[in-house]
Amino acid sequence: MIKPQGIGMTSQRTRDRLVQRLRAEGIRKPAVLDAIGATPRHLFVDEALASRAYEDTALPIGLGQTISQPYIVARMTELLLEVSPGKVLEVGTGSGYQAAVLARLVDKVYSTERIEELASQARQRFRKLGYRNVRVQHSDGTWGWPQFAPFDAIIVTAGGEEIPQALLEQLAVGGRLVMPLGGRTRQTLVTVTRTPTVYERVDLEPVVFVPLIGDAG
Ligand code: SAM
């Protein structure tokens, strides 16, 4: 992976300020903070928005979609890391930023995106930036990615009304799924941890995500 570079509003110092802010907001895992500090978010948004890339806010990435707020990326990543995953499935590649953060922390990231243009842009970014452990597929992620299942962790970065059954089935025993669950405009962040006998669900804080649009959820 290339070293993140940048000047002014895209410099390492700006990234460090974001990390300090996330720490103050309650993100605790040093590995997650390090991954955020090392991931050049300004290269995952349009050049015109690069100067805002280290604000703790979601930003538009075109086609009606967004790159998630860094706090949410960090929070969901922390929740996944609690089960020490090796292989992670992401539903909703978007800009590729969340996958890039995960790529620094796990062995392999499989990411699906329903909008072909976003999937292809993200693929190009990963190639250019030297991320070799992220694989992107243009597909409806509510069906998961059966070819590479089971996954130690599954992160859904769009809000759905229910957890797609295929994702529950593709979660390894001992694994965890993190997802915003609820209506089109407001959801609750939930985790589901699979034990040998049950799926344990925990409801966390309110969140706002663009909708998960798919046949199976
Ligand atoms: N993780 C992204 C990032 O780091 O930029 C942010 C994702 S954005 C909030 C949600 C993404 O989920 C959008 O790009 C949207 O097209 C995608 N999406 C929605 N429904 C989907 C589905 N069924 N399968 C795959 N992607 C989906």
Tab-separated table of N, CA, C and O in Angstrom, residues 64-112:
chain	number	residue	atom	x	y	z
A	64	GLY	N	-26.140	9.420	-5.958
A	64	GLY	CA	-27.035	9.419	-4.793
A	64	GLY	C	-26.464	8.701	-3.583
A	64	GLY	O	-27.185	8.444	-2.617
A	65	GLN	N	-25.180	8.380	-3.598
A	65	GLN	CA	-24.584	7.606	-2.498
A	65	GLN	C	-23.590	8.455	-1.712
A	65	GLN	O	-23.254	9.565	-2.120
A	66	THR	N	-23.131	7.916	-0.580
A	66	THR	CA	-22.235	8.676	0.295
A	66	THR	C	-21.070	7.811	0.757
A	66	THR	O	-21.169	6.590	0.812
A	67	ILE	N	-19.980	8.494	1.117
A	67	ILE	CA	-18.892	7.857	1.873
A	67	ILE	C	-19.275	8.098	3.330
A	67	ILE	O	-19.639	9.211	3.712
A	68	SER	N	-19.240	7.039	4.151
A	68	SER	CA	-19.741	7.168	5.526
A	68	SER	C	-18.861	8.095	6.353
A	68	SER	O	-17.679	8.305	6.059
A	69	GLN	N	-19.473	8.608	7.424
A	69	GLN	CA	-18.772	9.462	8.391
A	69	GLN	C	-17.630	8.656	9.034
A	69	GLN	O	-17.841	7.501	9.416
A	70	PRO	N	-16.433	9.223	9.173
A	70	PRO	CA	-15.321	8.474	9.761
A	70	PRO	C	-15.640	7.853	11.134
A	70	PRO	O	-15.222	6.734	11.419
A	71	TYR	N	-16.420	8.568	11.966
A	71	TYR	CA	-16.758	8.002	13.284
A	71	TYR	C	-17.490	6.672	13.115
A	71	TYR	O	-17.198	5.696	13.822
A	72	ILE	N	-18.431	6.635	12.181
A	72	ILE	CA	-19.227	5.412	11.966
A	72	ILE	C	-18.339	4.293	11.410
A	72	ILE	O	-18.454	3.130	11.803
A	73	VAL	N	-17.433	4.659	10.501
A	73	VAL	CA	-16.499	3.669	9.951
A	73	VAL	C	-15.666	3.068	11.103
A	73	VAL	O	-15.522	1.847	11.225
A	74	ALA	N	-15.172	3.947	11.962
A	74	ALA	CA	-14.338	3.492	13.084
A	74	ALA	C	-15.153	2.641	14.063
A	74	ALA	O	-14.700	1.588	14.525
A	75	ARG	N	-16.360	3.078	14.344
A	75	ARG	CA	-17.218	2.377	15.302
A	75	ARG	C	-17.560	0.972	14.793
A	75	ARG	O	-17.454	-0.015	15.513
A	76	MET	N	-17.981	0.887	13.521
A	76	MET	CA	-18.355	-0.418	12.972
A	76	MET	C	-17.130	-1.328	12.877
A	76	MET	O	-17.213	-2.528	13.123
A	77	THR	N	-15.991	-0.742	12.569
A	77	THR	CA	-14.754	-1.535	12.482
A	77	THR	C	-14.389	-2.084	13.868
A	77	THR	O	-14.034	-3.261	14.009
A	78	GLU	N	-14.514	-1.239	14.893
A	78	GLU	CA	-14.227	-1.710	16.258
A	78	GLU	C	-15.119	-2.882	16.644
A	78	GLU	O	-14.665	-3.862	17.231
A	79	LEU	N	-16.391	-2.764	16.296
A	79	LEU	CA	-17.349	-3.827	16.648
A	79	LEU	C	-16.987	-5.137	15.949
A	79	LEU	O	-17.109	-6.213	16.526
A	80	LEU	N	-16.511	-5.038	14.715
A	80	LEU	CA	-16.115	-6.251	13.987
A	80	LEU	C	-14.847	-6.857	14.554
A	80	LEU	O	-14.717	-8.074	14.668
A	81	LEU	N	-13.908	-5.993	14.924
A	81	LEU	CA	-12.602	-6.504	15.384
A	81	LEU	C	-12.714	-7.277	16.695
A	81	LEU	O	-11.823	-8.051	17.029
A	82	GLU	N	-13.815	-7.083	17.420
A	82	GLU	CA	-13.987	-7.818	18.688
A	82	GLU	C	-13.983	-9.327	18.482
A	82	GLU	O	-13.722	-10.069	19.408
A	83	VAL	N	-14.291	-9.802	17.258
A	83	VAL	CA	-14.240	-11.248	17.018
A	83	VAL	C	-12.973	-11.653	16.241
A	83	VAL	O	-12.880	-12.774	15.740
A	84	SER	N	-11.994	-10.751	16.150
A	84	SER	CA	-10.713	-11.011	15.462
A	84	SER	C	-10.892	-11.672	14.094
A	84	SER	O	-10.388	-12.786	13.866
A	85	PRO	N	-11.586	-11.025	13.190
A	85	PRO	CA	-11.853	-11.668	11.900
A	85	PRO	C	-10.622	-11.756	10.998
A	85	PRO	O	-9.743	-10.902	11.051
A	86	GLY	N	-10.595	-12.822	10.161
A	86	GLY	CA	-9.570	-12.918	9.125
A	86	GLY	C	-10.173	-12.512	7.794
A	86	GLY	O	-9.602	-11.758	7.033
A	87	LYS	N	-11.380	-13.018	7.546
A	87	LYS	CA	-12.037	-12.828	6.246
A	87	LYS	C	-13.336	-12.064	6.454
A	87	LYS	O	-14.192	-12.488	7.221
A	88	VAL	N	-13.463	-10.919	5.781
A	88	VAL	CA	-14.621	-10.043	6.009
A	88	VAL	C	-15.381	-9.821	4.702
A	88	VAL	O	-14.771	-9.585	3.656
A	89	LEU	N	-16.704	-9.845	4.793
A	89	LEU	CA	-17.555	-9.464	3.660
A	89	LEU	C	-18.144	-8.086	3.953
A	89	LEU	O	-18.681	-7.858	5.045
A	90	GLU	N	-18.029	-7.179	2.984
A	90	GLU	CA	-18.693	-5.886	3.088
A	90	GLU	C	-19.806	-5.823	2.039
A	90	GLU	O	-19.577	-6.165	0.879
A	91	VAL	N	-20.976	-5.373	2.449
A	91	VAL	CA	-22.058	-5.112	1.488
A	91	VAL	C	-22.167	-3.598	1.366
A	91	VAL	O	-22.478	-2.910	2.347
A	92	GLY	N	-21.868	-3.058	0.181
A	92	GLY	CA	-21.908	-1.607	-0.023
A	92	GLY	C	-20.509	-1.011	-0.098
A	92	GLY	O	-20.086	-0.261	0.780
A	93	THR	N	-19.789	-1.302	-1.167
A	93	THR	CA	-18.406	-0.806	-1.332
A	93	THR	C	-18.358	0.719	-1.352
A	93	THR	O	-17.441	1.322	-0.785
A	94	GLY	N	-19.341	1.335	-2.046
A	94	GLY	CA	-19.354	2.797	-2.173
A	94	GLY	C	-18.036	3.299	-2.724
A	94	GLY	O	-17.563	2.862	-3.776
A	95	SER	N	-17.396	4.196	-1.980
A	95	SER	CA	-16.107	4.749	-2.408
A	95	SER	C	-14.955	3.755	-2.237
A	95	SER	O	-13.893	3.914	-2.826
A	96	GLY	N	-15.149	2.777	-1.342
A	96	GLY	CA	-14.077	1.833	-1.031
A	96	GLY	C	-13.344	2.183	0.265
A	96	GLY	O	-12.473	1.430	0.716
A	97	TYR	N	-13.703	3.303	0.898
A	97	TYR	CA	-12.952	3.753	2.078
A	97	TYR	C	-13.051	2.759	3.253
A	97	TYR	O	-12.030	2.397	3.848
A	98	GLN	N	-14.267	2.319	3.555
A	98	GLN	CA	-14.424	1.367	4.666
A	98	GLN	C	-13.618	0.090	4.392
A	98	GLN	O	-12.935	-0.425	5.287
A	99	ALA	N	-13.659	-0.381	3.165
A	99	ALA	CA	-12.904	-1.585	2.810
A	99	ALA	C	-11.406	-1.338	2.962
A	99	ALA	O	-10.656	-2.215	3.399
A	100	ALA	N	-10.969	-0.125	2.616
A	100	ALA	CA	-9.540	0.202	2.715
A	100	ALA	C	-9.093	0.223	4.180
A	100	ALA	O	-7.997	-0.244	4.509
A	101	VAL	N	-9.955	0.751	5.055
A	101	VAL	CA	-9.625	0.748	6.489
A	101	VAL	C	-9.541	-0.697	6.981
A	101	VAL	O	-8.573	-1.094	7.653
A	102	LEU	N	-10.517	-1.512	6.591
A	102	LEU	CA	-10.519	-2.920	7.017
A	102	LEU	C	-9.306	-3.670	6.478
A	102	LEU	O	-8.748	-4.534	7.150
A	103	ALA	N	-8.895	-3.316	5.254
A	103	ALA	CA	-7.790	-4.029	4.606
A	103	ALA	C	-6.497	-3.942	5.412
A	103	ALA	O	-5.613	-4.775	5.290
A	104	ARG	N	-6.379	-2.892	6.237
A	104	ARG	CA	-5.183	-2.735	7.071
A	104	ARG	C	-5.260	-3.581	8.336
A	104	ARG	O	-4.302	-3.674	9.093
A	105	LEU	N	-6.441	-4.172	8.590
A	105	LEU	CA	-6.669	-4.824	9.878
A	105	LEU	C	-6.986	-6.310	9.786
A	105	LEU	O	-6.927	-7.021	10.785
A	106	VAL	N	-7.373	-6.776	8.595
A	106	VAL	CA	-7.755	-8.180	8.444
A	106	VAL	C	-7.018	-8.752	7.231
A	106	VAL	O	-6.402	-8.014	6.457
A	107	ASP	N	-7.129	-10.088	7.065
A	107	ASP	CA	-6.397	-10.726	5.955
A	107	ASP	C	-7.001	-10.393	4.596
A	107	ASP	O	-6.293	-10.100	3.642
A	108	LYS	N	-8.336	-10.492	4.529
A	108	LYS	CA	-8.952	-10.388	3.205
A	108	LYS	C	-10.332	-9.740	3.309
A	108	LYS	O	-11.111	-10.082	4.195
A	109	VAL	N	-10.595	-8.789	2.422
A	109	VAL	CA	-11.895	-8.120	2.393
A	109	VAL	C	-12.569	-8.433	1.051
A	109	VAL	O	-11.975	-8.221	-0.018
A	110	TYR	N	-13.794	-8.940	1.126
A	110	TYR	CA	-14.629	-9.160	-0.061
A	110	TYR	C	-15.729	-8.117	0.002
A	110	TYR	O	-16.468	-8.067	0.991
A	111	SER	N	-15.835	-7.279	-1.020
A	111	SER	CA	-16.783	-6.182	-0.945
A	111	SER	C	-17.693	-6.196	-2.166
A	111	SER	O	-17.222	-6.330	-3.301
A	112	THR	N	-19.002	-6.048	-1.937
A	112	THR	CA	-19.960	-6.064	-3.042
A	112	THR	C	-20.638	-4.709	-3.164
A	112	THR	O	-20.916	-4.054	-2.160
